[in-house]
Amino acid sequence: MTPVIYRAGRYGAGPATAGILSDMGYAIDASVRALFDHFGEPGGPDYHGHPGTPYWLDPSRTLLELPVTTVYAGLLSCLGPSLLPRAARVPKLPGILARTGLLERIPLTPEGVPVRDALRDINAAIAQKVPVLVFSFQSPSLDIGHTPYVRMDADLARFYDWWERVLAHLARRGVAPATVASVRDAARLA
């Protein structure tokens, strides 16, 4: 079996990644974590201006970018793209905005995102008509002691509970699972 979808470690796709993946026959890249300046370091990946919905990486529409779903939630969510980058320059202001329910950026991951926030993210993504919800986690989190998110039995139980609650919520909201082929075919029709 030949792999058809790729995600760079630490979301670190570089300027040559798309060309290399196209040359190797990949159909989808999932390396972008939209709305994040992920590392905030010189030369680190900065995806804060990237769309949170699928988009083609090449004019021939052979390589689709499928970013991790991240949405802005809160009373000021419509101002998220312009407000949050400016707020980030003021120490603690993004946290204050999030805790007060004014503005929060929530990625779909069980790693560092409480389930209540993930459910809010899912609801916001559905309301915003995001066409596909993309989740992310590190595979070592499936066992104890390999990531900072799963250090003991209770963490692992919480990790699996997160998925059970999220998958049940998706089912209640009528969100159906998709294959790589169905996502790519739908993107071609859009």
Coordinates of N, CA and C in Angstrom, one line a residue:
M1 N 0.8 -1.2 0.0 CA 0.0 0.0 0.0 C 0.9 1.2 0.0
T2 N 0.6 2.2 -0.8 CA 1.3 3.4 -0.9 C 0.6 4.5 -0.1
P3 N 1.4 5.2 0.7 CA 0.7 6.3 1.4 C 0.2 7.4 0.5
V4 N -0.9 8.1 0.8 CA -1.4 9.1 0.0 C -1.7 10.4 0.8
I5 N -1.5 10.4 2.1 CA -1.7 11.6 2.9 C -0.4 11.7 3.8
Y6 N 0.0 13.0 4.0 CA 1.2 13.3 4.7 C 1.0 14.4 5.7
R7 N 1.6 14.3 6.9 CA 1.7 15.4 7.9 C 3.1 15.5 8.4
A8 N 3.7 16.7 8.2 CA 5.0 16.9 8.7 C 5.0 17.0 10.2
G9 N 6.1 16.4 10.8 CA 6.2 16.5 12.3 C 6.3 17.9 12.7
R10 N 5.6 18.2 13.8 CA 5.6 19.6 14.4 C 5.0 20.6 13.4
Y11 N 4.2 20.1 12.5 CA 3.5 21.0 11.5 C 4.6 21.7 10.7
G12 N 5.7 21.2 10.5 CA 6.9 21.9 9.9 C 7.0 21.7 8.4
A13 N 6.0 21.9 7.6 CA 6.2 21.9 6.2 C 7.0 23.0 5.7
G14 N 7.9 22.8 4.8 CA 8.8 23.8 4.3 C 8.4 24.3 2.9
P15 N 9.1 25.2 2.3 CA 8.8 25.7 1.0 C 8.8 24.6 -0.1
A16 N 9.6 23.6 0.0 CA 9.7 22.6 -1.0 C 8.8 21.4 -0.8
T17 N 8.1 21.3 0.4 CA 7.3 20.2 0.7 C 6.2 19.8 -0.3
A18 N 5.4 20.8 -0.8 CA 4.4 20.5 -1.7 C 4.9 19.9 -3.0
G19 N 6.0 20.4 -3.5 CA 6.6 19.9 -4.7 C 7.1 18.4 -4.5
I20 N 7.7 18.2 -3.4 CA 8.2 16.8 -3.1 C 7.0 15.8 -3.0
L21 N 6.0 16.3 -2.3 CA 4.9 15.4 -2.1 C 4.2 15.1 -3.4
S22 N 4.0 16.1 -4.3 CA 3.4 15.9 -5.6 C 4.2 14.9 -6.4
D23 N 5.5 15.1 -6.4 CA 6.4 14.3 -7.2 C 6.3 12.8 -6.7
M24 N 6.0 12.6 -5.4 CA 6.0 11.3 -4.8 C 4.6 10.7 -4.9
G25 N 3.6 11.4 -5.5 CA 2.3 10.9 -5.7 C 1.3 11.0 -4.5
Y26 N 1.7 11.9 -3.6 CA 0.7 12.1 -2.5 C -0.5 12.8 -2.9
A27 N -1.6 12.6 -2.4 CA -2.9 13.3 -2.7 C -3.2 14.4 -1.8
I28 N -2.8 14.3 -0.5 CA -3.2 15.3 0.5 C -2.0 15.5 1.5
D29 N -1.8 16.8 1.8 CA -0.9 17.2 2.8 C -1.7 17.7 4.0
A30 N -1.4 17.4 5.2 CA -2.1 17.8 6.4 C -1.2 18.4 7.4
S31 N -0.2 19.2 6.9 CA 0.8 19.7 7.8 C 0.5 21.1 8.3
V32 N -0.5 21.8 7.8 CA -0.9 23.1 8.3 C -1.8 23.1 9.5
R33 N -1.4 23.9 10.5 CA -2.3 24.1 11.6 C -2.7 25.5 11.5
A34 N -3.8 25.7 10.8 CA -4.3 27.0 10.4 C -4.5 27.9 11.7
L35 N -4.3 29.2 11.5 CA -4.5 30.2 12.5 C -3.5 30.3 13.5
F36 N -2.4 29.5 13.4 CA -1.3 29.4 14.4 C 0.0 29.9 13.8
D37 N 0.7 30.7 14.6 CA 2.1 31.0 14.4 C 2.7 29.9 15.4
H38 N 2.9 28.7 14.9 CA 3.0 27.5 15.7 C 4.1 27.6 16.7
F39 N 5.3 28.1 16.3 CA 6.4 28.1 17.2 C 6.8 29.5 17.7
G40 N 6.4 30.5 16.9 CA 6.8 31.8 17.3 C 8.3 32.1 17.3
E41 N 9.0 31.3 16.6 CA 10.4 31.4 16.5 C 10.8 31.8 15.1
P42 N 11.9 32.5 14.9 CA 12.4 32.8 13.5 C 12.5 31.5 12.7
G43 N 12.0 31.5 11.5 CA 12.0 30.3 10.7 C 11.0 29.2 11.0
G44 N 10.3 29.4 12.1 CA 9.3 28.4 12.4 C 8.1 28.5 11.6
P45 N 7.2 27.5 11.5 CA 6.0 27.6 10.6 C 5.0 28.6 11.2
D46 N 4.6 29.5 10.3 CA 3.6 30.5 10.6 C 2.4 30.3 9.7
Y47 N 1.3 29.8 10.3 CA 0.1 29.4 9.6 C -1.0 30.3 9.9
H48 N -0.8 31.4 10.6 CA -1.9 32.2 11.1 C -2.7 32.8 10.0
G49 N -2.2 33.0 8.8 CA -2.9 33.5 7.7 C -3.5 32.5 6.8
H50 N -3.3 31.2 7.1 CA -3.8 30.2 6.2 C -5.3 29.9 6.5
P51 N -6.0 29.5 5.4 CA -7.4 29.2 5.7 C -7.6 27.9 6.5
G52 N -8.7 27.8 7.2 CA -8.9 26.6 8.0 C -9.7 25.6 7.2
T53 N -9.9 25.8 5.9 CA -10.6 24.8 5.1 C -9.7 24.3 4.0
P54 N -10.0 23.1 3.4 CA -9.2 22.5 2.4 C -8.9 23.5 1.2
Y55 N -7.7 23.4 0.7 CA -7.4 24.2 -0.5 C -6.3 23.5 -1.3
W56 N -6.2 23.8 -2.6 CA -5.3 23.1 -3.5 C -3.9 23.8 -3.4
L57 N -2.9 23.0 -3.3 CA -1.5 23.5 -3.2 C -0.9 23.8 -4.6
D58 N -1.5 23.3 -5.7 CA -0.9 23.4 -7.0 C -2.0 23.7 -8.0
P59 N -1.6 24.4 -9.1 CA -2.6 24.8 -10.1 C -3.3 23.6 -10.8
S60 N -2.6 22.4 -10.8 CA -3.2 21.3 -11.5 C -4.2 20.5 -10.6
R61 N -4.3 21.0 -9.3 CA -5.3 20.4 -8.4 C -5.0 18.9 -8.1
T62 N -3.7 18.6 -7.9 CA -3.4 17.2 -7.6 C -3.0 17.0 -6.1
L63 N -2.6 18.1 -5.4 CA -2.2 18.0 -4.0 C -3.1 19.0 -3.2
L64 N -3.9 18.4 -2.3 CA -4.9 19.1 -1.5 C -4.3 19.3 -0.1
E65 N -4.4 20.6 0.4 CA -4.0 20.8 1.8 C -5.2 20.6 2.6
L66 N -5.1 19.9 3.7 CA -6.2 19.5 4.6 C -5.8 20.0 6.0
P67 N -5.9 21.3 6.3 CA -5.4 21.8 7.6 C -6.2 21.2 8.8
V68 N -5.5 21.2 9.9 CA -6.2 20.8 11.2 C -7.2 21.9 11.5
T69 N -8.4 21.4 11.8 CA -9.5 22.3 12.0 C -9.2 23.2 13.3
T70 N -9.3 24.4 13.1 CA -9.1 25.4 14.2 C -10.1 26.5 13.9
V71 N -10.9 26.9 14.9 CA -11.8 28.0 14.7 C -11.7 29.0 15.8
Y72 N -12.2 30.2 15.5 CA -12.3 31.2 16.5 C -13.7 31.1 17.1
A73 N -13.8 31.1 18.4 CA -15.0 31.1 19.1 C -15.1 32.2 20.1
G74 N -16.4 32.6 20.5 CA -16.6 33.7 21.4 C -17.3 34.8 20.8
L75 N -17.7 35.8 21.6 CA -18.4 37.0 21.1 C -17.7 37.8 20.0
L76 N -16.4 37.7 20.1 CA -15.6 38.5 19.1 C -15.0 37.6 18.0
S77 N -15.5 36.4 17.8 CA -14.9 35.4 16.9 C -14.8 36.0 15.5
C78 N -15.7 36.8 15.1 CA -15.6 37.4 13.7 C -14.4 38.3 13.6
L79 N -13.9 38.8 14.7 CA -12.7 39.6 14.6 C -11.4 38.9 14.9
G80 N -11.5 37.6 15.1 CA -10.4 36.7 15.4 C -9.1 36.9 14.6
P81 N -9.3 36.9 13.2 CA -8.1 37.0 12.4 C -7.3 38.3 12.5
S82 N -8.0 39.3 12.8 CA -7.3 40.6 13.0 C -7.0 40.9 14.5
L83 N -7.8 40.5 15.4 CA -7.7 40.9 16.8 C -6.7 40.0 17.5
L84 N -6.7 38.7 17.3 CA -5.9 37.8 18.1 C -4.4 38.0 17.9
P85 N -3.9 38.2 16.6 CA -2.5 38.4 16.5 C -2.0 39.7 17.2
R86 N -2.9 40.7 17.2 CA -2.5 42.0 17.9 C -2.6 41.8 19.4
A87 N -3.6 41.0 19.9 CA -3.7 40.8 21.3 C -2.6 40.0 21.8
A88 N -2.0 39.1 21.0 CA -0.9 38.3 21.4 C 0.3 39.1 21.8
R89 N 0.4 40.3 21.3 CA 1.6 41.2 21.7 C 1.5 41.7 23.1
V90 N 0.3 41.6 23.7 CA 0.1 42.1 25.1 C 0.1 40.8 26.0
P91 N 1.1 40.8 26.9 CA 1.1 39.6 27.8 C -0.2 39.3 28.5
K92 N -0.6 38.1 28.5 CA -1.8 37.5 29.1 C -3.1 37.9 28.5
L93 N -3.1 38.8 27.5 CA -4.4 39.3 26.9 C -5.1 38.1 26.2
P94 N -4.5 37.3 25.4 CA -5.2 36.2 24.8 C -5.9 35.3 25.8
G95 N -5.2 35.0 26.9 CA -5.8 34.2 28.0 C -7.1 34.9 28.6
I96 N -7.0 36.2 28.8 CA -8.1 36.9 29.4 C -9.3 36.9 28.4
L97 N -9.0 37.1 27.1 CA -10.1 37.0 26.1 C -10.7 35.7 26.1
A98 N -9.9 34.6 26.2 CA -10.5 33.2 26.2 C -11.3 33.0 27.5
R99 N -10.8 33.3 28.6 CA -11.5 33.0 29.9 C -12.8 33.8 30.0
T100 N -12.9 35.0 29.4 CA -14.1 35.8 29.5 C -15.1 35.4 28.4
G101 N -14.7 34.5 27.5 CA -15.6 34.1 26.4 C -15.7 35.0 25.3
L102 N -14.8 36.0 25.2 CA -14.8 37.0 24.2 C -14.2 36.4 22.9
L103 N -13.0 35.8 23.0 CA -12.3 35.3 21.8 C -11.3 34.2 22.2
E104 N -11.5 33.1 21.5 CA -10.6 31.9 21.7 C -10.3 31.2 20.4
R105 N -9.1 30.7 20.3 CA -8.8 30.0 19.1 C -8.6 28.5 19.6
I106 N -9.4 27.6 19.0 CA -9.5 26.2 19.5 C -9.2 25.3 18.3
P107 N -8.1 24.5 18.5 CA -7.8 23.4 17.5 C -8.5 22.1 17.9
L108 N -8.8 21.3 16.9 CA -9.4 20.0 17.2 C -8.3 19.0 17.6
T109 N -8.0 18.9 18.8 CA -7.0 17.9 19.3 C -7.2 17.6 20.8
P110 N -7.0 16.4 21.2 CA -7.2 16.1 22.6 C -6.0 16.5 23.4
E111 N -4.9 16.9 22.8 CA -3.7 17.3 23.4 C -3.7 18.8 23.8
G112 N -4.1 19.0 25.1 CA -4.1 20.3 25.6 C -5.4 21.1 25.4
V113 N -6.4 20.4 24.8 CA -7.7 21.0 24.6 C -8.8 20.2 25.4
P114 N -9.4 20.8 26.4 CA -10.4 20.1 27.1 C -11.6 19.7 26.2
V115 N -12.3 18.6 26.6 CA -13.4 18.2 25.7 C -14.4 19.2 25.5
R116 N -14.7 20.0 26.6 CA -15.8 21.0 26.5 C -15.4 22.0 25.4
D117 N -14.1 22.4 25.3 CA -13.6 23.3 24.3 C -13.7 22.7 22.9
A118 N -13.4 21.4 22.8 CA -13.4 20.7 21.5 C -14.9 20.7 21.0
L119 N -15.8 20.4 21.9 CA -17.2 20.4 21.5 C -17.7 21.8 21.0
R120 N -17.2 22.8 21.7 CA -17.5 24.2 21.3 C -16.9 24.5 19.9
D121 N -15.7 24.0 19.7 CA -15.0 24.1 18.4 C -15.8 23.4 17.3
I122 N -16.3 22.2 17.6 CA -17.1 21.5 16.6 C -18.3 22.2 16.3
N123 N -19.0 22.7 17.3 CA -20.3 23.5 17.0 C -20.0 24.8 16.2
A124 N -18.9 25.5 16.6 CA -18.5 26.7 15.8 C -18.2 26.3 14.4
A125 N -17.4 25.3 14.2 CA -17.0 24.9 12.8 C -18.3 24.5 12.0
I126 N -19.2 23.8 12.6 CA -20.4 23.5 11.9 C -21.2 24.7 11.5
A127 N -21.3 25.7 12.5 CA -22.0 26.9 12.3 C -21.3 27.7 11.2
Q128 N -20.0 27.7 11.1 CA -19.3 28.4 10.1 C -19.2 27.6 8.8
K129 N -19.9 26.5 8.7 CA -19.9 25.7 7.5 C -18.6 25.2 7.0
V130 N -17.7 24.8 8.0 CA -16.4 24.2 7.6 C -16.7 22.9 7.0
P131 N -16.2 22.6 5.8 CA -16.7 21.4 5.0 C -16.2 20.1 5.6
V132 N -15.1 20.1 6.3 CA -14.5 18.9 6.8 C -13.8 19.2 8.1
L133 N -14.0 18.4 9.1 CA -13.3 18.6 10.4 C -12.1 17.6 10.5
V134 N -11.0 18.2 10.8 CA -9.7 17.5 10.8 C -9.2 17.5 12.2
F135 N -8.9 16.4 12.8 CA -8.4 16.2 14.1 C -6.9 15.9 14.1
S136 N -6.2 16.2 15.2 CA -4.8 15.9 15.2 C -4.4 15.4 16.6
F137 N -3.5 14.4 16.7 CA -2.8 14.1 17.9 C -1.6 13.3 17.5
Q138 N -0.7 13.2 18.5 CA 0.6 12.5 18.3 C 0.3 11.0 18.6
S139 N 0.7 10.1 17.7 CA 0.4 8.7 18.0 C 1.0 8.2 19.3
P140 N 2.2 8.7 19.8 CA 2.7 8.2 21.1 C 1.7 8.5 22.2
S141 N 0.7 9.4 22.0 CA -0.2 9.7 23.1 C -1.2 8.5 23.3
L142 N -1.2 7.5 22.5 CA -2.0 6.4 22.6 C -1.5 5.4 23.7
D143 N -0.4 5.8 24.3 CA 0.2 5.0 25.4 C 0.8 5.9 26.5
I144 N 1.0 5.4 27.6 CA 1.5 6.2 28.8 C 3.0 6.4 28.7
G145 N 3.3 7.7 29.0 CA 4.7 8.1 29.2 C 5.5 8.5 28.0
H146 N 4.9 8.7 26.8 CA 5.6 9.1 25.6 C 5.4 10.6 25.2
T147 N 4.3 11.2 25.8 CA 4.1 12.6 25.5 C 3.7 13.3 26.8
P148 N 3.8 14.6 26.9 CA 3.4 15.3 28.1 C 1.9 15.3 28.3
Y149 N 1.1 14.8 27.4 CA -0.3 14.8 27.5 C -0.8 13.5 28.2
V150 N 0.0 12.4 28.1 CA -0.4 11.1 28.7 C 0.7 10.6 29.5
R151 N 0.8 11.0 30.7 CA 1.9 10.6 31.6 C 1.5 9.4 32.6
M152 N 0.2 9.2 32.8 CA -0.2 8.2 33.8 C -1.5 7.6 33.3
D153 N -2.0 6.6 34.0 CA -3.2 5.9 33.7 C -4.4 6.8 33.6
A154 N -4.5 7.8 34.5 CA -5.6 8.7 34.5 C -5.6 9.6 33.2
D155 N -4.4 10.0 32.8 CA -4.3 10.8 31.5 C -4.8 10.0 30.3
L156 N -4.4 8.7 30.3 CA -4.8 7.8 29.2 C -6.3 7.6 29.2
A157 N -6.9 7.4 30.3 CA -8.3 7.3 30.4 C -9.0 8.6 30.0
R158 N -8.5 9.7 30.3 CA -9.0 11.0 29.9 C -8.9 11.2 28.4
F159 N -7.8 10.7 27.8 CA -7.5 10.8 26.4 C -8.6 10.0 25.6
Y160 N -8.8 8.8 26.1 CA -9.8 8.0 25.4 C -11.2 8.5 25.6
D161 N -11.5 9.0 26.8 CA -12.8 9.6 27.1 C -13.1 10.8 26.2
W162 N -12.0 11.6 26.0 CA -12.2 12.7 25.1 C -12.7 12.3 23.7
W163 N -12.1 11.2 23.2 CA -12.5 10.7 21.9 C -13.9 10.2 21.9
E164 N -14.2 9.4 23.0 CA -15.6 8.9 23.0 C -16.6 10.0 23.1
R165 N -16.4 11.0 23.8 CA -17.3 12.1 23.9 C -17.4 13.0 22.6
V166 N -16.2 13.2 22.0 CA -16.2 13.9 20.7 C -16.9 13.1 19.6
L167 N -16.6 11.8 19.5 CA -17.2 11.0 18.5 C -18.8 10.9 18.7
A168 N -19.2 10.8 19.9 CA -20.6 10.8 20.2 C -21.3 12.2 19.8
H169 N -20.6 13.2 20.1 CA -21.1 14.6 19.7 C -21.2 14.7 18.2
L170 N -20.2 14.3 17.5 CA -20.2 14.3 16.1 C -21.4 13.5 15.5
A171 N -21.6 12.4 16.1 CA -22.8 11.6 15.6 C -24.1 12.3 15.9
R172 N -24.2 12.9 17.1 CA -25.4 13.6 17.4 C -25.6 14.8 16.4
R173 N -24.5 15.4 16.0 CA -24.6 16.6 15.1 C -24.7 16.2 13.6
G174 N -24.7 14.9 13.4 CA -24.9 14.4 12.0 C -23.6 14.5 11.1
V175 N -22.4 14.6 11.8 CA -21.2 14.7 11.1 C -20.7 13.2 10.7
A176 N -20.6 12.9 9.5 CA -20.2 11.6 9.0 C -18.7 11.5 8.8
P177 N -18.1 10.3 9.1 CA -16.7 10.1 8.8 C -16.5 10.2 7.2
A178 N -15.2 10.5 6.9 CA -14.9 10.6 5.4 C -13.6 9.9 5.2
T179 N -13.4 9.4 3.9 CA -12.2 8.8 3.5 C -11.3 9.9 2.8
V180 N -10.1 9.6 2.6 CA -9.2 10.5 1.9 C -9.8 10.7 0.5
A181 N -10.2 9.6 -0.2 CA -10.8 9.8 -1.5 C -12.0 10.6 -1.6
S182 N -12.9 10.5 -0.6 CA -14.1 11.2 -0.6 C -13.9 12.7 -0.4
V183 N -12.9 13.0 0.5 CA -12.5 14.4 0.7 C -11.9 15.1 -0.5
R184 N -11.0 14.3 -1.1 CA -10.4 14.8 -2.4 C -11.4 15.0 -3.5
D185 N -12.3 14.1 -3.7 CA -13.3 14.2 -4.7 C -14.2 15.3 -4.5
A186 N -14.6 15.6 -3.2 CA -15.5 16.7 -2.9 C -14.8 18.0 -3.2
A187 N -13.5 18.1 -2.9 CA -12.7 19.3 -3.1 C -12.6 19.6 -4.6
R188 N -12.5 18.5 -5.4 CA -12.5 18.7 -6.8 C -13.7 19.3 -7.4
L189 N -14.9 19.0 -6.8 CA -16.2 19.5 -7.2 C -16.4 20.9 -6.8
A190 N -15.7 21.3 -5.7 CA -16.0 22.7 -5.2 C -15.4 23.8 -6.0

